[in-house]
PDB file of C-alpha atoms in Angstrom:
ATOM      1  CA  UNK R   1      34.720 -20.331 -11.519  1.00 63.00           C
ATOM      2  CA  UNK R   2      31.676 -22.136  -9.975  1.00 60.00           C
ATOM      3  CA  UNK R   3      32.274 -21.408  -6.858  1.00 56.00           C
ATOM      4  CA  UNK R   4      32.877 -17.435  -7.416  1.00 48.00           C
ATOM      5  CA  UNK R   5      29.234 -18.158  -9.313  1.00 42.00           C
ATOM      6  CA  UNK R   6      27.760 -19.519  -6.588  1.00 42.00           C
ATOM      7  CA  UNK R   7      29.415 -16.954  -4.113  1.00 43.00           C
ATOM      8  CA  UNK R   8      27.952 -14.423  -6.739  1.00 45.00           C
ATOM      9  CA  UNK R   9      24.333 -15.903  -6.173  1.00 39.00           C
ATOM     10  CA  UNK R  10      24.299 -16.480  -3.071  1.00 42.00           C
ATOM     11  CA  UNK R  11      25.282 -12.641  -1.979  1.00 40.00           C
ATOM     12  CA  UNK R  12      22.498 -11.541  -4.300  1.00 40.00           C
ATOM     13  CA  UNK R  13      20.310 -13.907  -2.196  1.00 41.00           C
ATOM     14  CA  UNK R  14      20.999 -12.371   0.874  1.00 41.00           C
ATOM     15  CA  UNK R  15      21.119  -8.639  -0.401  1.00 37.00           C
ATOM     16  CA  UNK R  16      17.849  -9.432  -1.934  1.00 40.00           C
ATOM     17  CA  UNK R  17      16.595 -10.728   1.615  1.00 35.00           C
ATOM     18  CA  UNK R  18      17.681  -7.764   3.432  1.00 36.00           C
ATOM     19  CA  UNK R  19      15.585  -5.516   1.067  1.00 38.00           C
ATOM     20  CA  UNK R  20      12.478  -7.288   1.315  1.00 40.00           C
ATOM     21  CA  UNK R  21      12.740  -7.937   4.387  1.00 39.00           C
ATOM     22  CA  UNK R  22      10.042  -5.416   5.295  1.00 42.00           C
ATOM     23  CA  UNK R  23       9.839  -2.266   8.071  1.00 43.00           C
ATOM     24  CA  UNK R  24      12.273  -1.855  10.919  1.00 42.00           C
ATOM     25  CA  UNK R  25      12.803  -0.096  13.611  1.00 43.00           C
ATOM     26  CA  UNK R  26      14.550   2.904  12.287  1.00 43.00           C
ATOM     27  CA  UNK R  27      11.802   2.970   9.386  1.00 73.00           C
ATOM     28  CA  UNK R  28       9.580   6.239   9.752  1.00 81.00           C
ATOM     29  CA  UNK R  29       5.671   6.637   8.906  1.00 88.00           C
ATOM     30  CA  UNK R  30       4.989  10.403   7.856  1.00 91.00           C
ATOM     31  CA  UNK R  31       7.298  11.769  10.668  1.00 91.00           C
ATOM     32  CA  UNK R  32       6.034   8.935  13.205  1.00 95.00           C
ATOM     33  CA  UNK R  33       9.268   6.620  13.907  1.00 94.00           C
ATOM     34  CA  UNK R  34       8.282   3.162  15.878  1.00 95.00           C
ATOM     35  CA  UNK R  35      11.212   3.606  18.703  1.00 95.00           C
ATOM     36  CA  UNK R  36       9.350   7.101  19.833  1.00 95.00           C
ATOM     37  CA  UNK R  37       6.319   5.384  20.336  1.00 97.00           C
ATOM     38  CA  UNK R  38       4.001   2.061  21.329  1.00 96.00           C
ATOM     39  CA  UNK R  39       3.768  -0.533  18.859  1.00 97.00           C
ATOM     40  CA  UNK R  40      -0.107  -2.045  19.327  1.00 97.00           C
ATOM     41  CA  UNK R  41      -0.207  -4.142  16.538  1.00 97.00           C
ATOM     42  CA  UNK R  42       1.854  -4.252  13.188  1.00 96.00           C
ATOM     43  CA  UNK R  43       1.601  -6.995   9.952  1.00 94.00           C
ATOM     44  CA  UNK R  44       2.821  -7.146   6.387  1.00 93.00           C
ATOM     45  CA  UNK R  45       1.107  -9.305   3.904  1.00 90.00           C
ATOM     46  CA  UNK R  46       3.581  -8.301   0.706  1.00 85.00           C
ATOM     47  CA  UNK R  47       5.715 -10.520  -1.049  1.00 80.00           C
ATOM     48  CA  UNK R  48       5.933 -12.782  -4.473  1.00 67.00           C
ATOM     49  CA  UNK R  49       7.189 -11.229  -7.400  1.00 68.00           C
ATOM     50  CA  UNK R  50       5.406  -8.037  -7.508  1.00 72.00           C
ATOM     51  CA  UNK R  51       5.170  -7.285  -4.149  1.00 75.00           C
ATOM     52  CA  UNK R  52       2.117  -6.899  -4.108  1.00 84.00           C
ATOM     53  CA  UNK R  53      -0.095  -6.875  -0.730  1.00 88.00           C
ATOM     54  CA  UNK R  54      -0.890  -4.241   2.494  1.00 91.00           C
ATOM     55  CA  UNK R  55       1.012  -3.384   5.515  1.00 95.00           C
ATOM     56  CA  UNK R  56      -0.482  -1.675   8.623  1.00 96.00           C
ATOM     57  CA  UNK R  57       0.818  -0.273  11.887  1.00 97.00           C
ATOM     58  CA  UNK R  58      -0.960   1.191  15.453  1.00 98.00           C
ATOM     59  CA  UNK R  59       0.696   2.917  17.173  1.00 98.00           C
ATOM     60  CA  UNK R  60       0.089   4.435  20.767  1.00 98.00           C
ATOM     61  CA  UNK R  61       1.217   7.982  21.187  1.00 98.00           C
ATOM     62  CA  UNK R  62      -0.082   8.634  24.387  1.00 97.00           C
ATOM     63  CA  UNK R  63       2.986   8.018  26.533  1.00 97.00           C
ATOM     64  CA  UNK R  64       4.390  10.529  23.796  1.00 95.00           C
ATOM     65  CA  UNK R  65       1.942  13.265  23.354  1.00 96.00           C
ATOM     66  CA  UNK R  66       3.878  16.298  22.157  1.00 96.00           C
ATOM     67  CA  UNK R  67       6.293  14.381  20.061  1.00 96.00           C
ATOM     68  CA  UNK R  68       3.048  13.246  18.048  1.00 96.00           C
ATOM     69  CA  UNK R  69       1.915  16.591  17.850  1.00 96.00           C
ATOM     70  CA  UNK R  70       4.822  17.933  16.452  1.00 95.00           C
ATOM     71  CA  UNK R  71       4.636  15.053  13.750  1.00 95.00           C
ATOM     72  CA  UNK R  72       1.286  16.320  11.988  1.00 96.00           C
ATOM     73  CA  UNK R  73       2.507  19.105  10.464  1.00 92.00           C
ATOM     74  CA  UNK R  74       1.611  18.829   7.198  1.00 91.00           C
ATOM     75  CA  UNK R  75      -0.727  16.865   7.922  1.00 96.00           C
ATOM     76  CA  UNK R  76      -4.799  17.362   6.651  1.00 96.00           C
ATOM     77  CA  UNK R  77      -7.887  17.913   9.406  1.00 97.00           C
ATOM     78  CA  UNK R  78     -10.486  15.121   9.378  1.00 98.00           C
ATOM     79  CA  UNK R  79     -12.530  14.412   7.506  1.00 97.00           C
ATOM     80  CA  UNK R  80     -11.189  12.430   4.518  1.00 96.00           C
ATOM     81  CA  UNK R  81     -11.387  13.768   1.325  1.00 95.00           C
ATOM     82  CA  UNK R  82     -14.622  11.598  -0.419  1.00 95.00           C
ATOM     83  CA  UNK R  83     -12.610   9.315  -2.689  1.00 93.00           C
ATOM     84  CA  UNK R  84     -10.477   8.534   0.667  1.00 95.00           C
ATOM     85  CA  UNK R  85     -13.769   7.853   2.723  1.00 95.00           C
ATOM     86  CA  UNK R  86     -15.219   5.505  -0.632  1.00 94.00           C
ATOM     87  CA  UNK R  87     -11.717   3.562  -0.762  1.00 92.00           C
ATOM     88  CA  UNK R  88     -11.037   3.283   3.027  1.00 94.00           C
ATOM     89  CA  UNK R  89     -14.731   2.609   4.424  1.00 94.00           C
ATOM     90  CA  UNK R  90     -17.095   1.871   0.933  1.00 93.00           C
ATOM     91  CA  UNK R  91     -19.904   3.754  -0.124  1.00 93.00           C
ATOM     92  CA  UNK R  92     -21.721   4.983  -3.208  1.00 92.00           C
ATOM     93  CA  UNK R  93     -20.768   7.595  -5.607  1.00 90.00           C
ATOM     94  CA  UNK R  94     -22.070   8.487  -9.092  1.00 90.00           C
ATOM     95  CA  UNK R  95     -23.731   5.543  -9.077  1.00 91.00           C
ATOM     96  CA  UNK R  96     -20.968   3.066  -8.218  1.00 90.00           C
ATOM     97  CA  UNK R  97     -20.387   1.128  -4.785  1.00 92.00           C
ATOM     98  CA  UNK R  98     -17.434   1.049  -3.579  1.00 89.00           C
ATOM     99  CA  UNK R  99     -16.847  -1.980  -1.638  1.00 87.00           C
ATOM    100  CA  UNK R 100     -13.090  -2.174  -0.756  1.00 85.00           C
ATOM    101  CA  UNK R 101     -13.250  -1.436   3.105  1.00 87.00           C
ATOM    102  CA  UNK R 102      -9.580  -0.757   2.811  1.00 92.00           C
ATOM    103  CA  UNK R 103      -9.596   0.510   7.056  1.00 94.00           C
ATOM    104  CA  UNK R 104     -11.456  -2.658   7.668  1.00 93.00           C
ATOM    105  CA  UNK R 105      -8.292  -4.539   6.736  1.00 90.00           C
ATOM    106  CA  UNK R 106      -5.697  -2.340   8.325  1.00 93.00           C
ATOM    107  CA  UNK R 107      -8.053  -2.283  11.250  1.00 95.00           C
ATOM    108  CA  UNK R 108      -8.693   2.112  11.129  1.00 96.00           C
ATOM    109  CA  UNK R 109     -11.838   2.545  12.232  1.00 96.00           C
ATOM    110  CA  UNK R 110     -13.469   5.603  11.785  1.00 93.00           C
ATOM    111  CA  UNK R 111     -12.203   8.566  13.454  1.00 97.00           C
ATOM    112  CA  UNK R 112     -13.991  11.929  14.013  1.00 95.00           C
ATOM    113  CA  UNK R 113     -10.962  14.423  15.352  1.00 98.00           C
ATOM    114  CA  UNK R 114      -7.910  13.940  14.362  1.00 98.00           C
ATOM    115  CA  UNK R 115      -6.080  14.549  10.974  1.00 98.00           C
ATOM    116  CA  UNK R 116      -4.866  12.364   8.018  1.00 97.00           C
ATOM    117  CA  UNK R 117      -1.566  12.105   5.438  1.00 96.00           C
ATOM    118  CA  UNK R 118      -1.986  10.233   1.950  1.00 94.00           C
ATOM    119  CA  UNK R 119       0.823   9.430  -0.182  1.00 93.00           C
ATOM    120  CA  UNK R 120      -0.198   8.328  -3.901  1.00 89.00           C
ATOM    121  CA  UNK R 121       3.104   6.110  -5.151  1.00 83.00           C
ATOM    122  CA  UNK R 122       0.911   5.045  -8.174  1.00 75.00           C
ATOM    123  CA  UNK R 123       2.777   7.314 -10.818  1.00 66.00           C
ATOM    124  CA  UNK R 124       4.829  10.250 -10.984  1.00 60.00           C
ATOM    125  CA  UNK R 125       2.715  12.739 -10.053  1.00 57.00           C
ATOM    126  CA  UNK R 126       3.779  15.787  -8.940  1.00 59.00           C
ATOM    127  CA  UNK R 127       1.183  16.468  -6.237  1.00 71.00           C
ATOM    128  CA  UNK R 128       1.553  13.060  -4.256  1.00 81.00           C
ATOM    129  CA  UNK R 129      -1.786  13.648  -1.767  1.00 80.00           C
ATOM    130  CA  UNK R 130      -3.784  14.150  -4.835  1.00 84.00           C
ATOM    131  CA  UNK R 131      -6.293  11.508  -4.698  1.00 85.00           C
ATOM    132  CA  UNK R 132      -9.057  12.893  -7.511  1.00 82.00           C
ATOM    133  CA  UNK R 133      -7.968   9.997  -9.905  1.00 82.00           C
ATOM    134  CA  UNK R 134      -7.680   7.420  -7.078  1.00 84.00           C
ATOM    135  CA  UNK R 135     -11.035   5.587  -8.138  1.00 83.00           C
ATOM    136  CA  UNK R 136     -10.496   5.881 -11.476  1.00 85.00           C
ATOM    137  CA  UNK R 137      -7.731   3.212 -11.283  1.00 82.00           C
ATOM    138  CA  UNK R 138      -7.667  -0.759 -11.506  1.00 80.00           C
ATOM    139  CA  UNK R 139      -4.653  -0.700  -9.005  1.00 81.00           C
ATOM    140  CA  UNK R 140      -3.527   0.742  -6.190  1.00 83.00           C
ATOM    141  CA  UNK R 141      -0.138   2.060  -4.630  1.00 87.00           C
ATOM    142  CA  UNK R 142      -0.348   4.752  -2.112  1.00 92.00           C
ATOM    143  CA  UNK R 143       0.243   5.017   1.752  1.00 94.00           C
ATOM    144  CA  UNK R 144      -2.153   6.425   4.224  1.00 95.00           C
ATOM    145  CA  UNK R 145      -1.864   7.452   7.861  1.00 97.00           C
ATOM    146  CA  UNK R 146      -4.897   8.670  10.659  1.00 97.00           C
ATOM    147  CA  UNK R 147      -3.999  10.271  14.249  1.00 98.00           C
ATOM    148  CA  UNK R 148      -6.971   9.771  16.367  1.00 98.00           C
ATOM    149  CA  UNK R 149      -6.987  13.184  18.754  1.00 98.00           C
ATOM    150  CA  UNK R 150      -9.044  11.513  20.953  1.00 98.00           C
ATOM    151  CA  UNK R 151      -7.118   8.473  22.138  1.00 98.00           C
ATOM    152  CA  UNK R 152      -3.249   9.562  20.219  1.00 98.00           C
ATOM    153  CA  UNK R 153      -2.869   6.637  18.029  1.00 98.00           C
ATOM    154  CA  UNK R 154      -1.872   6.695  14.902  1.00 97.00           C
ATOM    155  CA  UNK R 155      -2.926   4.602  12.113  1.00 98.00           C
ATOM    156  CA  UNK R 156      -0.413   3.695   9.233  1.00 97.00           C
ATOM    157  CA  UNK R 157      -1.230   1.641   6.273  1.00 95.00           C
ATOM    158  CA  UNK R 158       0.793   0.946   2.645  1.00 92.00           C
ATOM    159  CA  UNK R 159      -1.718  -1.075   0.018  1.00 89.00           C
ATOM    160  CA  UNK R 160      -0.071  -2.105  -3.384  1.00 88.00           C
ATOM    161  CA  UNK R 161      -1.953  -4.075  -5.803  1.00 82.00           C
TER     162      UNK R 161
END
């Protein structure tokens, strides 16, 4: 009986491991997988219990042009909306500054042609790139990703708190 216990456990461990375990290959970021392109620089800072924490990804598209075309579909024109531009790069608005510098840390500068996706995983809402009640919040779940015309690299970036 212990041991079946301890088998028990120890399979949860390692399911449990293999969940967390974070982005793979195979993973794809609003139509942009990882094997059709350059990975520049990627890092994941989630974990403990709640999981919270960011994750970022650069990717070069260059060697890949059309592919990354076809992947923006959907996709918004530049510029962000203004509660995207406050929470990514700071600002001022109604009075409040808005210090987060959310780019800063997932290392998205600011980019003048090119086109954007947001994905708001803090509730159930039905419009998911809605982000009029973004600053309104005290935490923060959503993904956001910025092609760069210029130079074809696309920015990814998940930030749970």
């Amino acid at each position: 009986m212990k041991k079946a216990f301890l088998l028990m456990v120890g399979l949860l461990i390692m399911l449990n491991l293999v969940a967390c375990s974070g982005q793979n290959e195979s993973s794809e970021y609003f139509g942009f997988s990882k094997k059709d392109f350059i990975i520049e620089e990627e890092a994941d800072t989630h974990g403990g219990f709640h999981g919270d924490g960011s994750y970022y990804l650069i990717l070069d598209c260059s060697k890949n042009k059309n592919k990354a075309l076809e992947n923006l579909s959907g996709w918004t024109e530049l510029p962000l909306s203004e509660n995207l531009k406050l929470i990514m790069h700071g600002g001022e608005k109604d009075g409040m500054t808005y210090d987060y510098n959310l780019a800063g840390k997932a290392k998205i500068p600011e980019i003048e042609n090119g086109y954007y996706y947001f994905y708001d995983r803090h509730s159930d809402s039905a419009n998911s790139s809605d982000d009029s009640e973004l600053l309104d919040r005290s935490s923060f779940n959503f993904s956001i990703a910025v092609y760069d015309s210029d130079i074809d690299r696309m920015y990814y970036s998940d930030f749970d708190t």
